[in-house]
mmCIF file of C-alpha atoms in Angstrom:
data_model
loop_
_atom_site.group_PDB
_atom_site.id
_atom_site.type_symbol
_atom_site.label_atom_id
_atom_site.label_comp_id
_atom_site.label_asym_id
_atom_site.label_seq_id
_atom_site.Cartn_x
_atom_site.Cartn_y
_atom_site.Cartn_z
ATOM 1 C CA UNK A 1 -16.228 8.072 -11.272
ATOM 2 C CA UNK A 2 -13.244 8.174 -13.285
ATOM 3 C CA UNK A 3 -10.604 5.148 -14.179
ATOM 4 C CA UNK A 4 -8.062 3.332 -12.725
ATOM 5 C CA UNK A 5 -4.555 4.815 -13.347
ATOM 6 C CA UNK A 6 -2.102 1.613 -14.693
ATOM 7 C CA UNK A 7 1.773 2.015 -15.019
ATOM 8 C CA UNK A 8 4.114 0.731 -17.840
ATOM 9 C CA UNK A 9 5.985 -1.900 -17.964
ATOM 10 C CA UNK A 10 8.871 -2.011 -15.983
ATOM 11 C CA UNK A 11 12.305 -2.228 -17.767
ATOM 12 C CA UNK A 12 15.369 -3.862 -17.459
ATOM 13 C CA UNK A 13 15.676 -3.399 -13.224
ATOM 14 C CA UNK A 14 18.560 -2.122 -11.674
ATOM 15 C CA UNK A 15 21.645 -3.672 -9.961
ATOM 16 C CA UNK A 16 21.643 -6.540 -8.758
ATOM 17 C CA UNK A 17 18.379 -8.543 -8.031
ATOM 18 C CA UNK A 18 17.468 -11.748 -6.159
ATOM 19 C CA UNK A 19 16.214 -14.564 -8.360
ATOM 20 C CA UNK A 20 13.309 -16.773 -7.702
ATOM 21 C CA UNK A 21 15.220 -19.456 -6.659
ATOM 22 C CA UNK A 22 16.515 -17.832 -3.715
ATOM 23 C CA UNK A 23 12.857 -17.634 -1.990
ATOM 24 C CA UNK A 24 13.269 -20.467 0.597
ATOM 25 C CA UNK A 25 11.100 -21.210 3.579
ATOM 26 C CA UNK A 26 13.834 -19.302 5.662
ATOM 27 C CA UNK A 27 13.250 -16.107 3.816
ATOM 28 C CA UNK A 28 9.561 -16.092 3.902
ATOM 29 C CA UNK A 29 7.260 -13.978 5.845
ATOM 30 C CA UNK A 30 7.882 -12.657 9.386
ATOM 31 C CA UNK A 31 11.241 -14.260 9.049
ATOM 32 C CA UNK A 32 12.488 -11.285 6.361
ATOM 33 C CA UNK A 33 12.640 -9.000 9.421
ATOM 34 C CA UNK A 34 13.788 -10.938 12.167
ATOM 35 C CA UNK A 35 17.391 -9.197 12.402
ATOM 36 C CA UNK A 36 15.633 -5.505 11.710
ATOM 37 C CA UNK A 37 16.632 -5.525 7.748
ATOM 38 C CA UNK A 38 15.283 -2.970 5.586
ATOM 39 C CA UNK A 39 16.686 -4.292 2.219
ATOM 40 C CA UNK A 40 13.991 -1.637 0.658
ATOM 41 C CA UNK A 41 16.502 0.781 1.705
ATOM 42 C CA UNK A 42 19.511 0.105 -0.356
ATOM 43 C CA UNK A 43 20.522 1.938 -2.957
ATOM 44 C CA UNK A 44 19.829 -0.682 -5.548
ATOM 45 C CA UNK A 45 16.484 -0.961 -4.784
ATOM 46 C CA UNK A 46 14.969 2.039 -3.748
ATOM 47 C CA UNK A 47 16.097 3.835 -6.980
ATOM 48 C CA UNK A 48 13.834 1.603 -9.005
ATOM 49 C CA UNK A 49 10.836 3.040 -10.615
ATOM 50 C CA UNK A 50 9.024 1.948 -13.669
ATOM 51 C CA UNK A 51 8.086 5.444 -14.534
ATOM 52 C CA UNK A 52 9.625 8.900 -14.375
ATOM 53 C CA UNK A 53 5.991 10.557 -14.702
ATOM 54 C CA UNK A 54 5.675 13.905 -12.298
ATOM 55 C CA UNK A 55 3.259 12.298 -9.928
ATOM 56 C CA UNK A 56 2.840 15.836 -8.152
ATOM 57 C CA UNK A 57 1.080 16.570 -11.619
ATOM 58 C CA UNK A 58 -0.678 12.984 -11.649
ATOM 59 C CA UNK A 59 -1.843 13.378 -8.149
ATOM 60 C CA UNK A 60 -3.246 17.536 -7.748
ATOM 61 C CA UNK A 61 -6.981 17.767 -8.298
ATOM 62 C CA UNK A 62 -7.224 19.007 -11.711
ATOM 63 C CA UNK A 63 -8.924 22.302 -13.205
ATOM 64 C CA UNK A 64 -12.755 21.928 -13.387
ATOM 65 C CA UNK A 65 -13.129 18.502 -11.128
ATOM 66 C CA UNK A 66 -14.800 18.051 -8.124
ATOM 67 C CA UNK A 67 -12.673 16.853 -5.424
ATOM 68 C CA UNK A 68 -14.625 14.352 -3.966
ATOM 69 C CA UNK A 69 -15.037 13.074 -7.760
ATOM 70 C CA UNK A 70 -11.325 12.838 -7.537
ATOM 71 C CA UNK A 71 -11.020 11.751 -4.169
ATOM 72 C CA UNK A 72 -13.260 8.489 -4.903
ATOM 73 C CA UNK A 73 -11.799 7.439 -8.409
ATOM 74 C CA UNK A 74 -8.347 7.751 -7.135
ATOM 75 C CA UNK A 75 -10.011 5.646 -4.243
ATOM 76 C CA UNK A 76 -10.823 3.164 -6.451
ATOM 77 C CA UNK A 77 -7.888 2.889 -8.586
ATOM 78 C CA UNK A 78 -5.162 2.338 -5.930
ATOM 79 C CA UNK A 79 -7.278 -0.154 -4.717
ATOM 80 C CA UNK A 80 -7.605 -1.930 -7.704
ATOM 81 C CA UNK A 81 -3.972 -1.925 -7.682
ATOM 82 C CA UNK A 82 -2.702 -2.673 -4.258
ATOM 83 C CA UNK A 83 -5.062 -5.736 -3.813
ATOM 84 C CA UNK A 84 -3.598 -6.491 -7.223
ATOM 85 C CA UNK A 85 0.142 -6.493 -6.070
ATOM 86 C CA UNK A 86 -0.748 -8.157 -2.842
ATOM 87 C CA UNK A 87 -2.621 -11.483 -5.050
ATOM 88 C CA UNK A 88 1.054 -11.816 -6.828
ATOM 89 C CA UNK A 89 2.265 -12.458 -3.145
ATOM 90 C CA UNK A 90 -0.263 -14.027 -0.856
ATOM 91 C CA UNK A 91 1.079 -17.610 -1.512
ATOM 92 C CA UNK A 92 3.780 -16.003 0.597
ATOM 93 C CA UNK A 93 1.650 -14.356 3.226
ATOM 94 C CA UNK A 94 0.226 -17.246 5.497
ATOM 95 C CA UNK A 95 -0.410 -17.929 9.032
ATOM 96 C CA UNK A 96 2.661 -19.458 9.404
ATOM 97 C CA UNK A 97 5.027 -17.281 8.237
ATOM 98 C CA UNK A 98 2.650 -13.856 9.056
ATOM 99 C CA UNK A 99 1.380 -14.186 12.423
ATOM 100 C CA UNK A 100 0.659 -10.970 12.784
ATOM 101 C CA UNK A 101 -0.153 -8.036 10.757
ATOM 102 C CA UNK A 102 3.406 -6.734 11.143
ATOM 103 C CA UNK A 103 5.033 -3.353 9.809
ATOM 104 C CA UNK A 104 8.568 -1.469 10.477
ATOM 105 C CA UNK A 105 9.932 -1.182 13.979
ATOM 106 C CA UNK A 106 8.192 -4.401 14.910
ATOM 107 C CA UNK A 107 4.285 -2.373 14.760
ATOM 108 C CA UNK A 108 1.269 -4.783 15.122
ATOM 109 C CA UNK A 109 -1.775 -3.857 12.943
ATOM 110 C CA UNK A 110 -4.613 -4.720 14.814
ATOM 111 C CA UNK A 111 -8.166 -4.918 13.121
ATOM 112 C CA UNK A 112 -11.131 -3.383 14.808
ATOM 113 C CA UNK A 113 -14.355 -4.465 14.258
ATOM 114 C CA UNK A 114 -17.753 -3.253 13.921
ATOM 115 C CA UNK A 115 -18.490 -3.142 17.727
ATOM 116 C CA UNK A 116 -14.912 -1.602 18.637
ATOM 117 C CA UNK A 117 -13.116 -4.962 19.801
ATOM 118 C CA UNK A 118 -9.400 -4.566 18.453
ATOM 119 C CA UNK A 119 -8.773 -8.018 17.198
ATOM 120 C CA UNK A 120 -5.001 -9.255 17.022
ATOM 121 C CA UNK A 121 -4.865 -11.542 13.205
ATOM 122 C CA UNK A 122 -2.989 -12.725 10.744
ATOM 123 C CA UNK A 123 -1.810 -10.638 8.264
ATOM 124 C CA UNK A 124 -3.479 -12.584 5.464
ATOM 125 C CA UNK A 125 -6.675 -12.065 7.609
ATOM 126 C CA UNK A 126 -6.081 -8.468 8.079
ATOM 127 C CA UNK A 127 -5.280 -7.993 4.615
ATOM 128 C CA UNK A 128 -8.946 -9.883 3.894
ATOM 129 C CA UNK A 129 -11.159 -8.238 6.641
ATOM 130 C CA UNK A 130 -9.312 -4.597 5.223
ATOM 131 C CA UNK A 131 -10.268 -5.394 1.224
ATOM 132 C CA UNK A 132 -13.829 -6.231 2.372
ATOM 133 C CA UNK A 133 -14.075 -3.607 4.436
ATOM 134 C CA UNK A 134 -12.674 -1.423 1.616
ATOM 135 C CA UNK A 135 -14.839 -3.014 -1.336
ATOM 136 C CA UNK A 136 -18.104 -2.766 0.367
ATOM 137 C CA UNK A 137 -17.770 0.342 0.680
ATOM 138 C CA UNK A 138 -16.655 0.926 -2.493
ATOM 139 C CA UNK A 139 -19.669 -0.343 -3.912
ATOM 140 C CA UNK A 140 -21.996 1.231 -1.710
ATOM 141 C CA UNK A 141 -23.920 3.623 -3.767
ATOM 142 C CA UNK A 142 -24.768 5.573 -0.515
ATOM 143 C CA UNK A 143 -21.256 6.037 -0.163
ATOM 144 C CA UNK A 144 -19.241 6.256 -3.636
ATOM 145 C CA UNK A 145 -22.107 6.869 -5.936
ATOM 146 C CA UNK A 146 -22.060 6.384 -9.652
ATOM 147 C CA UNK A 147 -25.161 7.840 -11.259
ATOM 148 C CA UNK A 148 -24.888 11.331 -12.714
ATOM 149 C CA UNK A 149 -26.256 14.135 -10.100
ATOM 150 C CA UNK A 150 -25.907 11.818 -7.086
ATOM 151 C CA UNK A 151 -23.983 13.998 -3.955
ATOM 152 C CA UNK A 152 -21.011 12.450 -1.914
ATOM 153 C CA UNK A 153 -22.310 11.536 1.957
ATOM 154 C CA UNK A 154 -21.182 14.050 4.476
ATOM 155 C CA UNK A 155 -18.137 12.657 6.302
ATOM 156 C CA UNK A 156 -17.142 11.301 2.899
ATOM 157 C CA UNK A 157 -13.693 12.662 3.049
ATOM 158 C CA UNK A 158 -13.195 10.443 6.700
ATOM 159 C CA UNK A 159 -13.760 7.712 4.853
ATOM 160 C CA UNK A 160 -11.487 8.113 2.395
ATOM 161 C CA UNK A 161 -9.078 8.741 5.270
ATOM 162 C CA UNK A 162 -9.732 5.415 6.361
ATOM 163 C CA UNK A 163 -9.241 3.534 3.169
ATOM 164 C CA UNK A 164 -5.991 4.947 2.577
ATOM 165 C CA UNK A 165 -4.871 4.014 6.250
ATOM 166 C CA UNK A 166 -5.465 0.374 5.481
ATOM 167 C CA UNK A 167 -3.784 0.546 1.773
ATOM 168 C CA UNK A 168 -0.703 2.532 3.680
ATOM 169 C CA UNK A 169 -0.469 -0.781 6.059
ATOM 170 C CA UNK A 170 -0.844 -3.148 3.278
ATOM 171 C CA UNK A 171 1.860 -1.856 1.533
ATOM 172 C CA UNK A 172 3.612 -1.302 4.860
ATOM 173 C CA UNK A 173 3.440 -5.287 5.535
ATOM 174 C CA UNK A 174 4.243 -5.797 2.370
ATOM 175 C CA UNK A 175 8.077 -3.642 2.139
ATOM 176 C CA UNK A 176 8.636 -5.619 5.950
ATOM 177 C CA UNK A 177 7.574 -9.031 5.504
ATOM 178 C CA UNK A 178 7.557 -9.663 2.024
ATOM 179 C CA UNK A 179 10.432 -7.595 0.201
ATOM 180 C CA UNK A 180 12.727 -10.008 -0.453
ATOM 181 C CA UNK A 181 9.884 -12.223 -2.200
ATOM 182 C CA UNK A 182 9.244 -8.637 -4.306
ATOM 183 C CA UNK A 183 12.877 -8.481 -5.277
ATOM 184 C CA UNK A 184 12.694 -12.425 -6.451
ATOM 185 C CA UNK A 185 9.925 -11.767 -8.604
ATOM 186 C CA UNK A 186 10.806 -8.577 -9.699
ATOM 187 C CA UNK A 187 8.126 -6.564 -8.564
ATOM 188 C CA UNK A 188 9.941 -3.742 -6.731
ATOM 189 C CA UNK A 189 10.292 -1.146 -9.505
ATOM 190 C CA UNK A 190 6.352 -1.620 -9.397
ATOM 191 C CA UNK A 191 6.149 -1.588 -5.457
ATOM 192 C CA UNK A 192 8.267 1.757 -5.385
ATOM 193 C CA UNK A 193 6.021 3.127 -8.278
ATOM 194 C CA UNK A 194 3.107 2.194 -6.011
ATOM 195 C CA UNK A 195 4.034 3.815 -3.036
ATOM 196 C CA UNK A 196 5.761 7.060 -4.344
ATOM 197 C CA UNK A 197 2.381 7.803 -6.106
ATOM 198 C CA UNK A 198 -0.008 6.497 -3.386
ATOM 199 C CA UNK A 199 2.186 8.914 -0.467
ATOM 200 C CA UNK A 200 2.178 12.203 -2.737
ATOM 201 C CA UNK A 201 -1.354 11.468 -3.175
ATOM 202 C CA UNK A 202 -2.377 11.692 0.622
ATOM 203 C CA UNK A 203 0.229 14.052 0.822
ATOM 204 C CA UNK A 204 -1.679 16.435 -1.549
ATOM 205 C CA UNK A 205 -4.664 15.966 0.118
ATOM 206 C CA UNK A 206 -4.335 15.556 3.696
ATOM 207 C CA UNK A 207 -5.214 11.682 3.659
ATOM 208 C CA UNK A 208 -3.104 10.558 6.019
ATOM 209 C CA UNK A 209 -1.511 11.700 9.447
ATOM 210 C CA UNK A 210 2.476 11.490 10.021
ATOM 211 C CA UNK A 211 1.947 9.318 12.999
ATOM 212 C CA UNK A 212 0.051 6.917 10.138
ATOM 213 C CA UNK A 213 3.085 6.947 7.924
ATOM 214 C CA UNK A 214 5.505 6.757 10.970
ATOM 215 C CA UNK A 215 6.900 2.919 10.117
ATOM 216 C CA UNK A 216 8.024 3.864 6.472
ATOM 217 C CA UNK A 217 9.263 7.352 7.189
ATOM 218 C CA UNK A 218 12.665 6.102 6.096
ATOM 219 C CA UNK A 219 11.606 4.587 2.876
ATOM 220 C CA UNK A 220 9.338 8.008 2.097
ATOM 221 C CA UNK A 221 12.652 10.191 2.546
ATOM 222 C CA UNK A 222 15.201 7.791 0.735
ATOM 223 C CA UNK A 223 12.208 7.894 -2.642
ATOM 224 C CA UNK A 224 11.774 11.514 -2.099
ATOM 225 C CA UNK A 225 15.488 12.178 -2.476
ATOM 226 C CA UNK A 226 15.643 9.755 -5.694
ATOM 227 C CA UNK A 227 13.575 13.058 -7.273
#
């Protein structure tokens, strides 16, 4: 399988941004959303990006590569980067202040586990049971194979499905609960890099269902009209 994508740096950001000293225990967690905010939404923020790159080009399969090829080392790479982006702010997602796996409009991410029981946790122990989930699979050989000749299981492209599901609600807890913690440490030219590329990508191939995407709807049109 092929490499991780990475972005540049980000540049000077935007308007005005929150500094680090403004995180306070009353701005942490669940506690961003309490009055239905969606700071992700203003204009100063969601016209951040750290890169003007035509993700339509850097997301279609290109000429000559197997899909499922492309399929799995995409996989692998926004993986790689949303577990990456969610380490810079788990000191902010606890069971205190994330209860619940929360996203937009007040929806409760529920885990279900291997016998079907739908199990209401934390979000820091959704986000764990989700990356496990996600990197065993990832490193099941059965499943995303690595030798030369080896095929892709049938039912492959489900799977894929799946894993993008759980990096859409990541990222989903992430803009709800956790923004203003993004804007303090200046992450969210990186977070609305992340989530332009990672929504044209399922886009292009049929990862993800609109009910799925339902809680950031908003967000996806506001980025889509930034061009």
């Amino acid at each position: 399988m092929g490499g991780c994508h990475s972005y540049p740096s980000a540049t000077e950001a935007d308007g005005k941004t929150l500094q680090p000293s403004d995180i306070s225990n009353d701005k942490q967690g669940i506690n961003n959303n309490n009055l239905e905010e969606r700071p992700y939404l203003q204009q100063e923020y969601v016209c951040q990006q750290i890169t003007r790159t035509d993700m339509l080009v850097l997301t279609a399969l290109p000429p000559g590569v197997d899909k499922a090829e492309w399929l799995a080392s995409n996989t692998v790479a926004f993986f790689k980067h949303i577990n990456l982006f969610y380490s810079a702010l788990s000191e902010f997602c606890t069971p205190t202040t994330c209860p619940t796996a929360c996203g937009p409009g007040n929806m409760i991410y529920v885990w279900t586990d291997d016998h079907g029981r739908k199990l209401k946790c934390s979000a820091p122990l959704y986000f764990d049971y989700a990356m496990s989930y996600i990197q065993d699979l990832l490193t099941d050989e059965d499943v995303f194979p690595t030798k030369t000749g080896s095929a892709f299981p049938t039912g492959f492209v489900f799977l894929v499905q799946k894993v993008f599901l759980l990096l859409f609600r990541s990222l989903s807890h992430i803009y709800w609960s956790h923004y203003r913690e993004t804007v303090a440490l200046g992450l969210q030219a990186h977070l609305n890099t992340l989530f332009t590329h990672l929504m044209l990508f399922c886009q292009q191939h049929a990862l993800l269902e609109l009910e799925d995407t339902k809680p950031l709807q908003d967000l996806i049109a506001a980025l889509r009209k930034q061009g």
